[in-house]
Coordinates of C-alpha atoms in Angstrom, one line a residue:
M1 CA 6.2 32.6 7.5
K2 CA 9.4 32.4 9.6
S3 CA 8.2 29.0 10.9
L4 CA 7.8 27.7 7.4
L5 CA 11.5 28.5 6.7
T6 CA 12.8 26.8 9.8
G7 CA 14.6 23.6 8.9
R8 CA 13.4 23.8 5.3
F9 CA 15.2 26.7 3.7
E10 CA 17.9 27.3 6.3
G11 CA 21.3 27.8 4.7
Y12 CA 19.8 27.9 1.2
S13 CA 22.2 29.1 -1.5
V14 CA 22.5 29.6 -5.3
H15 CA 24.1 26.1 -5.5
H16 CA 21.0 24.6 -4.0
V17 CA 18.7 26.5 -6.4
K18 CA 20.4 24.8 -9.3
K19 CA 19.8 21.4 -7.8
D20 CA 16.2 22.1 -7.0
L21 CA 15.7 23.6 -10.5
L22 CA 16.9 20.4 -12.1
S23 CA 14.9 18.1 -9.8
G24 CA 11.7 20.2 -10.2
I25 CA 11.9 20.1 -14.0
I26 CA 12.5 16.3 -14.1
V27 CA 9.7 15.6 -11.6
G28 CA 7.4 18.0 -13.6
I29 CA 8.1 16.0 -16.7
V30 CA 7.2 12.8 -14.9
A31 CA 4.1 14.3 -13.3
I32 CA 2.4 15.6 -16.5
P33 CA 1.5 12.3 -18.1
L34 CA 0.6 10.8 -14.7
A35 CA -1.6 13.8 -13.8
M36 CA -3.6 13.4 -17.1
S37 CA -3.8 9.7 -16.7
F38 CA -5.1 9.8 -13.2
A39 CA -7.7 12.4 -14.1
I40 CA -9.0 10.4 -17.0
A41 CA -9.1 7.2 -14.9
S42 CA -11.0 9.2 -12.2
G43 CA -13.7 10.1 -14.7
V44 CA -12.8 13.7 -15.3
K45 CA -11.1 15.8 -18.0
P46 CA -7.3 15.5 -18.2
E47 CA -6.7 19.2 -17.6
Y48 CA -8.1 18.8 -14.1
G49 CA -5.2 16.5 -13.3
I50 CA -2.8 19.1 -14.6
Y51 CA -4.4 21.8 -12.5
T52 CA -4.1 19.6 -9.5
A53 CA -0.4 18.8 -10.1
C54 CA 0.3 22.5 -10.5
I55 CA -1.7 24.1 -7.6
A56 CA -1.6 21.3 -5.1
G57 CA 2.1 20.6 -5.8
I58 CA 3.1 24.2 -5.0
L59 CA 0.9 24.5 -1.9
I60 CA 2.0 21.1 -0.5
A61 CA 5.7 22.1 -1.0
I62 CA 5.1 25.4 0.8
F63 CA 2.9 24.4 3.7
G64 CA 3.7 20.7 4.1
G65 CA 5.9 19.0 6.8
S66 CA 8.4 17.3 4.5
K67 CA 11.2 19.0 2.6
Y68 CA 11.0 16.7 -0.3
Q69 CA 7.3 15.9 -0.7
I70 CA 5.8 16.1 -4.2
G71 CA 2.0 16.4 -4.2
G72 CA -0.6 15.9 -6.9
P73 CA -3.2 13.3 -8.1
T74 CA -2.3 9.7 -7.3
G75 CA -3.5 6.3 -8.3
A76 CA -4.7 5.5 -4.8
F77 CA -7.5 8.1 -5.3
V78 CA -8.7 6.7 -8.7
P79 CA -11.5 4.2 -7.5
I80 CA -12.7 6.6 -4.9
L81 CA -12.9 9.6 -7.2
L82 CA -14.5 7.6 -10.0
G83 CA -17.1 6.4 -7.6
I84 CA -17.9 9.9 -6.5
V85 CA -18.1 11.2 -10.1
L86 CA -20.4 8.4 -11.2
T87 CA -22.6 8.7 -8.1
Y88 CA -22.7 12.5 -7.5
G89 CA -21.0 14.2 -10.4
Y90 CA -17.9 16.3 -11.0
E91 CA -19.2 19.4 -9.1
D92 CA -19.8 17.4 -6.0
L93 CA -16.4 15.9 -6.3
L94 CA -14.9 19.4 -6.0
L95 CA -17.0 20.0 -2.8
A96 CA -16.0 16.6 -1.4
G97 CA -12.3 17.5 -2.0
L98 CA -12.7 20.8 -0.3
M99 CA -14.4 19.2 2.7
A100 CA -11.6 16.6 2.8
G101 CA -9.1 19.5 2.9
V102 CA -10.9 21.0 6.0
L103 CA -10.8 17.5 7.7
L104 CA -7.1 17.2 7.0
C105 CA -6.4 20.6 8.4
L106 CA -8.3 19.7 11.6
M107 CA -6.5 16.4 11.8
G108 CA -3.2 18.3 11.7
I109 CA -4.3 21.0 14.1
F110 CA -5.5 18.4 16.7
K111 CA -2.2 16.5 16.2
L112 CA -3.7 13.3 14.8
G113 CA -0.8 12.8 12.4
T114 CA 0.9 10.4 14.7
L115 CA -2.2 8.2 15.0
I116 CA -2.4 7.4 11.3
K117 CA 0.8 5.5 11.5
F118 CA -0.9 3.0 13.8
I119 CA -3.0 1.6 10.9
P120 CA -1.9 -2.0 10.5
R121 CA 0.4 -2.9 7.6
P122 CA -1.9 -5.7 6.4
V123 CA -4.7 -3.2 6.0
T124 CA -2.7 -0.7 4.0
V125 CA -1.1 -3.4 1.8
G126 CA -4.5 -5.0 1.3
F127 CA -6.3 -1.9 0.1
T128 CA -3.3 -0.7 -1.9
A129 CA -3.1 -4.0 -3.8
G130 CA -6.9 -3.8 -4.3
I131 CA -6.7 -0.3 -5.7
A132 CA -3.9 -1.5 -8.1
V133 CA -6.1 -4.3 -9.4
I134 CA -9.0 -1.8 -10.0
I135 CA -6.7 0.6 -11.9
F136 CA -5.2 -2.2 -14.0
I137 CA -8.5 -3.7 -15.0
G138 CA -10.0 -0.3 -15.5
Q139 CA -7.5 0.4 -18.3
I140 CA -8.2 -2.8 -20.3
A141 CA -10.9 -1.1 -22.3
N142 CA -8.6 1.7 -23.4
F143 CA -5.8 -0.7 -24.1
L144 CA -8.1 -2.7 -26.4
G145 CA -9.8 0.3 -27.9
L146 CA -13.3 -0.8 -26.9
S147 CA -16.1 1.5 -27.9
N148 CA -19.5 2.2 -26.2
I149 CA -18.0 1.5 -22.8
T150 CA -20.1 2.6 -19.8
R151 CA -18.1 3.2 -16.6
H152 CA -19.3 1.7 -13.4
E153 CA -18.4 2.2 -9.8
Y154 CA -17.8 -1.5 -9.0
L155 CA -15.2 -3.6 -10.6
I156 CA -17.4 -6.6 -11.3
N157 CA -19.7 -4.4 -13.4
N158 CA -16.8 -3.0 -15.3
I159 CA -15.5 -6.5 -16.1
Q160 CA -19.0 -7.4 -17.4
E161 CA -19.0 -4.2 -19.5
I162 CA -15.6 -5.2 -21.0
L163 CA -16.8 -8.7 -21.8
K164 CA -20.0 -7.3 -23.3
Q165 CA -18.1 -4.9 -25.7
I166 CA -15.1 -7.2 -26.4
G167 CA -16.3 -7.5 -30.0
T168 CA -15.4 -3.8 -30.6
T169 CA -11.7 -4.4 -30.1
N170 CA -9.6 -2.0 -32.1
I171 CA -6.3 -3.5 -33.5
Y172 CA -4.8 0.0 -33.9
S173 CA -5.4 0.7 -30.2
I174 CA -3.7 -2.5 -29.3
V175 CA -0.7 -1.7 -31.4
T176 CA -0.5 1.8 -30.0
A177 CA -0.8 0.6 -26.4
A178 CA 1.8 -2.2 -27.0
I179 CA 4.3 0.3 -28.4
C180 CA 3.8 2.6 -25.4
L181 CA 4.2 -0.3 -23.0
I182 CA 7.3 -1.7 -24.6
T183 CA 8.8 1.8 -24.7
I184 CA 8.0 2.3 -21.0
L185 CA 9.7 -1.0 -20.1
I186 CA 12.9 -0.6 -22.1
T187 CA 13.6 3.1 -21.7
P188 CA 15.0 2.8 -18.2
K189 CA 17.5 0.2 -19.4
F190 CA 18.9 2.3 -22.3
F191 CA 18.1 5.8 -21.2
P192 CA 17.8 5.8 -17.4
K193 CA 17.5 9.6 -17.1
I194 CA 14.4 9.7 -19.4
P195 CA 11.0 9.1 -17.7
G196 CA 9.6 5.9 -19.3
A197 CA 6.0 7.1 -19.2
L198 CA 6.8 10.3 -21.1
A199 CA 8.9 8.4 -23.7
G200 CA 6.1 5.8 -24.1
I201 CA 3.4 8.4 -24.7
I202 CA 5.6 10.4 -27.1
V203 CA 6.7 7.4 -29.2
S204 CA 3.3 5.8 -29.4
T205 CA 1.6 9.1 -30.2
L206 CA 4.0 9.8 -33.0
V207 CA 3.5 6.3 -34.4
A208 CA -0.3 6.4 -34.2
T209 CA -0.4 9.9 -35.8
V210 CA 1.9 9.0 -38.7
L211 CA 0.7 5.5 -39.5
F212 CA -3.0 5.3 -38.6
S213 CA -4.3 8.8 -37.8
D214 CA -8.0 9.0 -36.9
Q215 CA -8.1 5.2 -36.2
V216 CA -7.7 5.5 -32.5
A217 CA -9.5 7.6 -29.9
T218 CA -7.6 10.5 -28.5
I219 CA -7.9 12.9 -25.6
A220 CA -9.4 15.5 -28.0
T221 CA -12.0 13.1 -29.4
A222 CA -13.0 11.8 -26.0
Y223 CA -12.8 15.0 -23.8
G224 CA -12.3 17.9 -26.2
Q225 CA -9.2 20.1 -26.6
I226 CA -7.1 20.7 -23.5
P227 CA -7.3 24.5 -23.0
S228 CA -4.0 26.3 -23.0
T229 CA -5.2 28.8 -20.4
L230 CA -4.9 29.3 -16.7
P231 CA -7.5 27.6 -14.5
S232 CA -10.3 29.9 -13.6
F233 CA -11.6 30.4 -10.0
A234 CA -15.0 29.2 -9.1
M235 CA -16.5 28.6 -5.6
P236 CA -18.5 25.4 -5.3
H237 CA -22.1 25.7 -4.3
I238 CA -22.2 24.8 -0.7
T239 CA -25.4 23.8 1.1
L240 CA -26.1 21.9 4.3
E241 CA -27.8 19.1 2.3
R242 CA -24.7 18.6 0.1
I243 CA -22.4 18.6 3.0
Q244 CA -24.4 15.9 4.7
Q245 CA -24.5 13.9 1.5
L246 CA -20.8 14.2 0.9
I247 CA -19.3 13.9 4.4
G248 CA -18.8 10.2 4.0
P249 CA -16.8 10.4 0.7
A250 CA -14.9 13.5 2.1
F251 CA -13.9 11.5 5.1
V252 CA -12.6 8.6 3.0
I253 CA -10.6 11.1 0.8
A254 CA -9.1 12.7 3.9
M255 CA -8.1 9.5 5.5
L256 CA -6.6 8.0 2.4
G257 CA -4.9 11.3 1.6
G258 CA -3.5 11.5 5.1
I259 CA -2.2 7.9 5.0
E260 CA -0.7 8.3 1.5
S261 CA 1.0 11.6 2.3
L262 CA 2.5 10.4 5.6
L263 CA 3.7 7.1 4.0
S264 CA 5.4 9.2 1.3
A265 CA 7.0 11.4 3.9
V266 CA 8.3 8.4 5.8
V267 CA 9.8 7.1 2.6
A268 CA 11.5 10.5 2.0
D269 CA 12.8 10.4 5.6
G270 CA 14.4 7.0 5.0
M271 CA 16.0 8.1 1.7
T272 CA 17.4 11.4 3.2
N273 CA 17.9 10.6 6.9
S274 CA 15.6 13.5 7.7
K275 CA 12.5 13.9 9.8
H276 CA 9.2 15.2 8.7
N277 CA 6.5 16.9 10.8
S278 CA 3.5 14.7 10.4
N279 CA 0.9 17.2 11.8
R280 CA 2.2 20.1 9.6
E281 CA 2.2 17.7 6.7
L282 CA -1.5 17.1 7.2
V283 CA -2.2 20.8 7.5
G284 CA -0.3 21.4 4.2
Q285 CA -2.3 18.6 2.5
G286 CA -5.4 20.2 3.9
I287 CA -4.6 23.7 2.6
A288 CA -3.8 22.2 -0.9
N289 CA -7.1 20.3 -1.0
I290 CA -9.1 23.3 0.1
V291 CA -7.6 25.6 -2.6
T292 CA -7.3 23.2 -5.5
P293 CA -11.0 22.5 -6.0
L294 CA -11.6 26.3 -6.3
F295 CA -9.6 26.0 -9.6
G296 CA -11.2 22.8 -10.8
G297 CA -8.6 20.4 -9.5
I298 CA -9.3 17.0 -8.0
P299 CA -8.1 15.8 -4.6
A300 CA -4.3 15.4 -4.1
T301 CA -1.9 13.9 -1.8
G302 CA 1.8 13.1 -1.5
A303 CA 3.0 10.9 -4.4
I304 CA 5.6 8.3 -3.3
A305 CA 7.1 7.6 -6.7
R306 CA 7.4 11.3 -7.6
T307 CA 8.8 12.2 -4.2
A308 CA 11.4 9.4 -4.6
T309 CA 12.3 10.8 -8.0
N310 CA 12.6 14.2 -6.6
I311 CA 15.2 13.0 -4.0
K312 CA 17.1 10.8 -6.5
T313 CA 17.6 13.8 -8.8
G314 CA 19.2 15.9 -6.1
A315 CA 16.4 18.0 -4.5
V316 CA 17.5 19.8 -1.3
S317 CA 14.4 21.8 -0.3
P318 CA 10.7 22.3 -0.9
M319 CA 11.7 24.7 -3.7
S320 CA 11.9 21.7 -6.1
G321 CA 8.2 21.0 -5.4
I322 CA 7.4 24.6 -6.2
I323 CA 9.4 24.5 -9.4
H324 CA 7.7 21.2 -10.4
G325 CA 4.3 22.9 -10.1
V326 CA 5.4 26.0 -12.1
F327 CA 6.9 23.8 -14.8
V328 CA 3.6 21.8 -15.1
L329 CA 1.7 25.1 -15.5
V330 CA 4.0 26.5 -18.1
T331 CA 3.9 23.2 -20.0
L332 CA 0.1 23.3 -20.0
L333 CA 0.1 26.8 -21.5
V334 CA 2.6 25.9 -24.2
L335 CA 1.9 22.3 -25.1
A336 CA -1.8 21.8 -24.5
P337 CA -2.8 21.7 -28.2
Y338 CA -0.2 18.9 -28.8
A339 CA -1.3 16.9 -25.7
S340 CA -4.8 16.8 -27.0
H341 CA -3.7 14.4 -29.7
I342 CA -2.4 11.7 -27.3
P343 CA -4.3 8.5 -27.9
L344 CA -6.2 7.0 -25.0
A345 CA -4.5 3.8 -25.8
S346 CA -1.2 5.5 -24.9
M347 CA -2.4 6.4 -21.5
A348 CA -3.6 2.9 -20.6
P349 CA -0.1 1.3 -20.3
V350 CA 1.1 4.2 -18.2
L351 CA -1.6 3.5 -15.6
M352 CA -1.1 -0.3 -15.9
V353 CA 2.6 0.1 -15.0
V354 CA 1.7 2.4 -12.1
A355 CA -0.8 -0.2 -10.9
W356 CA 1.9 -2.9 -11.1
N357 CA 4.4 -0.8 -9.2
M358 CA 2.0 0.2 -6.5
S359 CA 0.6 -3.3 -6.0
E360 CA 2.9 -4.2 -3.1
R361 CA 3.0 -7.7 -4.6
H362 CA 6.2 -8.7 -2.6
H363 CA 4.8 -7.6 0.7
F364 CA 1.4 -9.1 -0.2
A365 CA 2.9 -12.5 -1.0
H366 CA 5.0 -12.4 2.2
I367 CA 2.1 -11.7 4.5
V368 CA -0.1 -14.3 2.8
K369 CA 2.7 -16.9 3.2
L370 CA 2.7 -16.3 7.0
K371 CA -0.7 -18.0 7.2
S372 CA -1.5 -15.9 10.3
G373 CA -4.2 -13.5 11.4
D374 CA -2.5 -10.8 9.4
S375 CA -2.9 -12.9 6.3
L376 CA -6.7 -13.0 7.0
V377 CA -6.9 -9.3 7.5
L378 CA -4.9 -8.7 4.3
L379 CA -7.0 -11.0 2.1
I380 CA -10.4 -9.7 3.4
T381 CA -9.3 -6.0 3.0
F382 CA -8.0 -6.8 -0.5
L383 CA -11.2 -8.6 -1.6
L384 CA -13.5 -6.0 -0.1
T385 CA -11.6 -3.2 -1.8
V386 CA -11.8 -5.0 -5.2
F387 CA -15.4 -6.1 -5.1
T388 CA -17.1 -3.6 -2.8
S389 CA -15.6 -0.3 -1.7
L390 CA -12.5 1.0 -0.1
T391 CA -14.6 2.5 2.7
L392 CA -16.0 -0.9 3.7
A393 CA -12.7 -2.6 3.2
V394 CA -10.8 -0.3 5.5
E395 CA -13.5 -0.4 8.2
V396 CA -13.7 -4.2 8.2
G397 CA -9.9 -4.5 8.0
L398 CA -9.4 -2.2 11.0
V399 CA -12.0 -4.0 13.0
L400 CA -10.5 -7.4 12.3
A401 CA -7.0 -6.1 13.0
V402 CA -8.2 -4.7 16.4
L403 CA -9.9 -8.0 17.3
L404 CA -6.8 -10.0 16.4
F405 CA -4.6 -7.6 18.3
A406 CA -6.9 -8.0 21.3
K407 CA -6.7 -11.8 21.0
R408 CA -2.9 -11.7 20.9
M409 CA -2.7 -9.3 23.8
S410 CA -5.1 -11.4 25.9
D411 CA -2.9 -14.4 25.3
K412 CA -0.1 -12.4 26.8
L413 CA -1.9 -12.1 30.2
V414 CA -0.7 -14.8 32.5
V415 CA -2.2 -15.2 36.0
T416 CA -0.2 -17.7 38.1
K417 CA -0.7 -18.9 41.6
V418 CA 2.7 -19.0 43.4
L419 CA 4.2 -20.0 46.8
P420 CA 7.7 -19.7 48.2
D421 CA 10.2 -22.3 46.8
H422 CA 12.3 -23.6 49.7
S423 CA 14.4 -26.0 47.7
N424 CA 17.2 -23.5 48.3
K425 CA 17.8 -20.5 50.5
S426 CA 17.7 -17.9 47.8
A427 CA 14.4 -19.0 46.2
K428 CA 11.6 -16.6 45.3
V429 CA 8.0 -17.5 45.0
R430 CA 7.5 -20.0 42.2
P431 CA 4.4 -21.5 40.5
H432 CA 5.7 -25.1 40.5
V433 CA 5.5 -25.1 44.3
V434 CA 1.7 -25.0 44.1
H435 CA -0.1 -28.2 43.4
Q436 CA -3.1 -30.2 44.6
Q437 CA -1.3 -31.6 47.6
H438 CA 0.5 -28.4 48.4
D439 CA -1.5 -25.1 48.8
C440 CA -2.5 -22.8 51.5
P441 CA -6.2 -21.9 51.8
Q442 CA -5.5 -18.9 54.1
I443 CA -3.2 -16.8 51.9
K444 CA -3.3 -16.7 48.1
I445 CA -0.5 -15.2 46.1
Y446 CA -0.8 -14.5 42.4
T447 CA 1.6 -13.2 39.8
I448 CA -0.1 -11.2 37.1
E449 CA 1.9 -10.6 33.9
G450 CA 0.6 -8.7 30.9
P451 CA -1.9 -5.9 30.2
L452 CA -5.3 -5.9 32.0
F453 CA -7.6 -4.7 29.2
F454 CA -10.9 -5.6 27.7
G455 CA -9.7 -8.7 25.9
A456 CA -8.2 -10.3 29.1
A457 CA -9.9 -8.7 32.1
Q458 CA -12.7 -11.3 32.4
M459 CA -10.2 -14.2 32.3
F460 CA -8.2 -12.4 35.1
E461 CA -11.3 -12.1 37.3
E462 CA -12.4 -15.7 36.7
T463 CA -9.0 -17.1 37.4
I464 CA -8.7 -15.2 40.7
N465 CA -12.3 -15.9 41.9
S466 CA -12.2 -19.6 40.9
S467 CA -9.5 -20.5 43.4
I468 CA -10.4 -18.1 46.3
Q469 CA -12.2 -20.1 48.9
Q470 CA -14.6 -18.6 51.5
H471 CA -12.1 -19.1 54.3
S472 CA -9.2 -17.4 52.4
K473 CA -8.1 -14.4 54.5
V474 CA -5.4 -12.7 52.5
L475 CA -4.9 -12.1 48.7
I476 CA -1.6 -10.9 47.5
L477 CA -1.4 -9.7 43.9
R478 CA 2.0 -9.3 42.4
M479 CA 1.5 -6.7 39.6
G480 CA 5.0 -5.5 38.8
K481 CA 4.6 -6.9 35.2
V482 CA 1.3 -5.2 34.4
P483 CA 2.1 -2.4 32.0
F484 CA -1.4 -0.9 31.9
M485 CA -5.0 -1.3 32.7
D486 CA -8.0 0.0 30.7
S487 CA -11.5 0.8 32.0
T488 CA -12.7 -2.7 31.5
G489 CA -9.7 -4.1 33.4
E490 CA -10.4 -1.6 36.2
A491 CA -14.0 -2.7 36.4
Y492 CA -13.1 -6.4 36.8
F493 CA -10.3 -5.6 39.2
N494 CA -12.8 -3.6 41.3
N495 CA -15.1 -6.6 41.3
I496 CA -12.4 -8.8 42.8
V497 CA -11.7 -6.2 45.5
D498 CA -15.4 -5.9 46.3
N499 CA -16.0 -9.6 46.4
F500 CA -13.0 -10.5 48.4
T501 CA -13.3 -7.7 51.0
A502 CA -17.1 -8.5 51.3
Q503 CA -16.2 -12.0 52.6
G504 CA -13.8 -10.4 55.2
G505 CA -10.6 -10.8 53.2
T506 CA -7.7 -8.4 52.9
I507 CA -5.9 -7.5 49.7
F508 CA -2.2 -6.6 49.3
V509 CA -0.7 -5.4 46.0
T510 CA 3.0 -5.3 45.2
G511 CA 5.2 -3.9 42.6
V512 CA 2.6 -1.5 41.0
R513 CA 4.1 0.8 38.4
E514 CA 3.6 4.5 38.7
E515 CA 1.2 4.7 35.6
L516 CA -0.9 1.9 37.0
Q517 CA -1.0 3.4 40.4
L518 CA -2.3 6.7 39.0
A519 CA -5.0 4.8 37.2
L520 CA -6.1 3.1 40.4
L521 CA -6.1 6.4 42.2
R522 CA -8.4 8.0 39.5
T523 CA -10.9 5.1 39.8
G524 CA -10.9 5.0 43.6
I525 CA -9.6 1.4 43.7
Y526 CA -6.4 2.5 45.4
D527 CA -8.2 4.1 48.3
K528 CA -10.6 1.2 48.5
I529 CA -7.7 -1.3 49.0
G530 CA -5.8 1.2 51.2
A531 CA -2.6 2.9 50.6
H532 CA -0.9 0.9 53.5
H533 CA -1.7 -2.3 51.6
F534 CA 0.5 -1.4 48.6
Y535 CA 4.2 -2.6 48.8
Q536 CA 7.1 -2.5 46.5
H537 CA 8.2 -6.0 47.2
T538 CA 6.4 -9.3 47.8
G539 CA 8.3 -10.2 50.9
E540 CA 7.1 -7.0 52.6
A541 CA 3.5 -7.8 51.8
I542 CA 3.8 -11.4 53.1
T543 CA 5.4 -10.2 56.3
K544 CA 2.5 -7.8 56.8
A545 CA -0.1 -10.5 55.9
L546 CA 1.2 -12.8 58.7
T547 CA 0.1 -10.2 61.3
Y548 CA -3.5 -10.9 60.1
L549 CA -3.2 -14.6 60.9
D550 CA -2.6 -16.7 63.9
A551 CA 0.3 -18.9 62.8
H552 CA -0.4 -21.5 65.4
Q553 CA -4.1 -21.8 64.6
C554 CA -4.2 -21.6 60.9
Q555 CA -7.9 -22.5 60.3
G556 CA -8.3 -24.9 57.4
C557 CA -4.6 -25.8 57.2
Q558 CA -4.5 -29.4 58.3
H559 CA -1.2 -30.2 56.7
F560 CA 0.5 -26.9 56.6
A561 CA 1.9 -24.5 59.1
F562 CA 4.1 -21.4 59.1
R563 CA 7.9 -21.6 59.3
E564 CA 10.6 -19.0 59.0
C565 CA 12.4 -18.9 55.6
V566 CA 14.5 -16.6 53.5
D567 CA 13.1 -14.8 50.4
L568 CA 15.5 -12.9 48.2
S569 CA 12.8 -10.8 46.5
E570 CA 13.5 -7.8 44.2
N571 CA 15.5 -5.9 46.8
K572 CA 17.4 -9.1 47.9
E573 CA 16.3 -8.5 51.6
K574 CA 15.5 -11.4 53.9
E575 CA 11.8 -11.6 54.7
T576 CA 9.6 -13.9 56.8
F577 CA 6.5 -15.3 55.2
L578 CA 4.2 -18.2 54.6
I579 CA 5.8 -21.6 53.7
Q580 CA 5.1 -25.3 54.0

């Protein structure tokens, strides 16, 4: 418990309690309509969203790695949870959420929190924009008051369903939704301290109740009365078969929950100049998602908008998140009968505005305008999210991003043949000295710049082997600008060593960094070349190479001989080596 308090409640005072109390209440007011809306959009009863905001919100605040994180149901989960509910049912959704919680805890325990940040920006923007489109279109039916609508997992089927039932449009629902939408948009301008979503729902509900009661569908008519009782404990039925069936959905929930929570924590860091603990954040998210399903709640994660609201209203510690959860619970117990009368048409604009705000439209447009590989990754991830599934979209997006990264990195590898430049006394080895009429078949010197990895290793080997003749005696590889080498690069490097030494040649390597040297030691390449053939500077290697050759009988060199010259290499020392 002491570790939980370190850096989170240190120096806490009564003055801070007042700030957290105000922030917690305001965020709780914001969270209530969103929690119900996200639950309904996910295909479950609205009270399950309330349970999630309460229980997960408190647990994430206590066990998470960010002082300001507000947890609960979010829009990012909507298409995933709806798909699980439609395919497996609500009971299996609870088990999938619990399994996702276990996975999140394991990710935090094994310190994988830092790895999630390496997911490319085009992938996250692509699937976030895709989710926003799904949420927005998914609310059209409620906005128009369409009846006899069957929910489907895929967007294209839901669009077809909307077009099929367009004749059942309810003008009263449209009026209710329009009033809610207008109120949401204008409230921040005139009453900036009042949450627009809450104001929109209250105003539109009052208008609908007074002017055309019983003409629009409400939460009560669609889902029954919201119970004004505490959530009850129930352990999901766990079997090996169900675990195997739900491991895929659980993994998607865990990955998206991890990404969303850490993105939210990063936003909080930027707003407060603080630093979150990513691995503890994952463990906190995991604990919340393990416990919440036991009380009927749906999967939860860090909510960026609510976390930002928490900070803007003066929160100073996780206590505001705890207060937010308690406030949501008290509100449920007191106001549940009134919430049951909220029209579904009033909930639709709330989610539409959420979708618009989370669409990342500015970042989306910017990346598309680049007309680069990132643009391709973004568009493919977006389209696959909208028309197939988030799982496939992220998988394909990541693979494409990795391939593009490999291509870019392979272009960074430059293998250049060099010789000493004697146009002035202080010259180093230069590539422009080598040309068809000026080369030495006995000694080959190459400068390698860039990473030797799977995307570039074959080109490295082919470039070296293509110009090494049978009568070449010495190969000098200048590797001071090679940052790393993966197993594929090691394999191709080993081939060069084997092929060249098999024909009687000798290899010298210069400028190798410590990390690369350790890699060569592990693979045995270092010992194969010989420790005495590794040098810090090129001049030292060239001087040593001359001892392997007869300068006066340079076989194959009809137009070249050895002369003494000055090379100011990295250590600026004079060396004697091969020249024209």
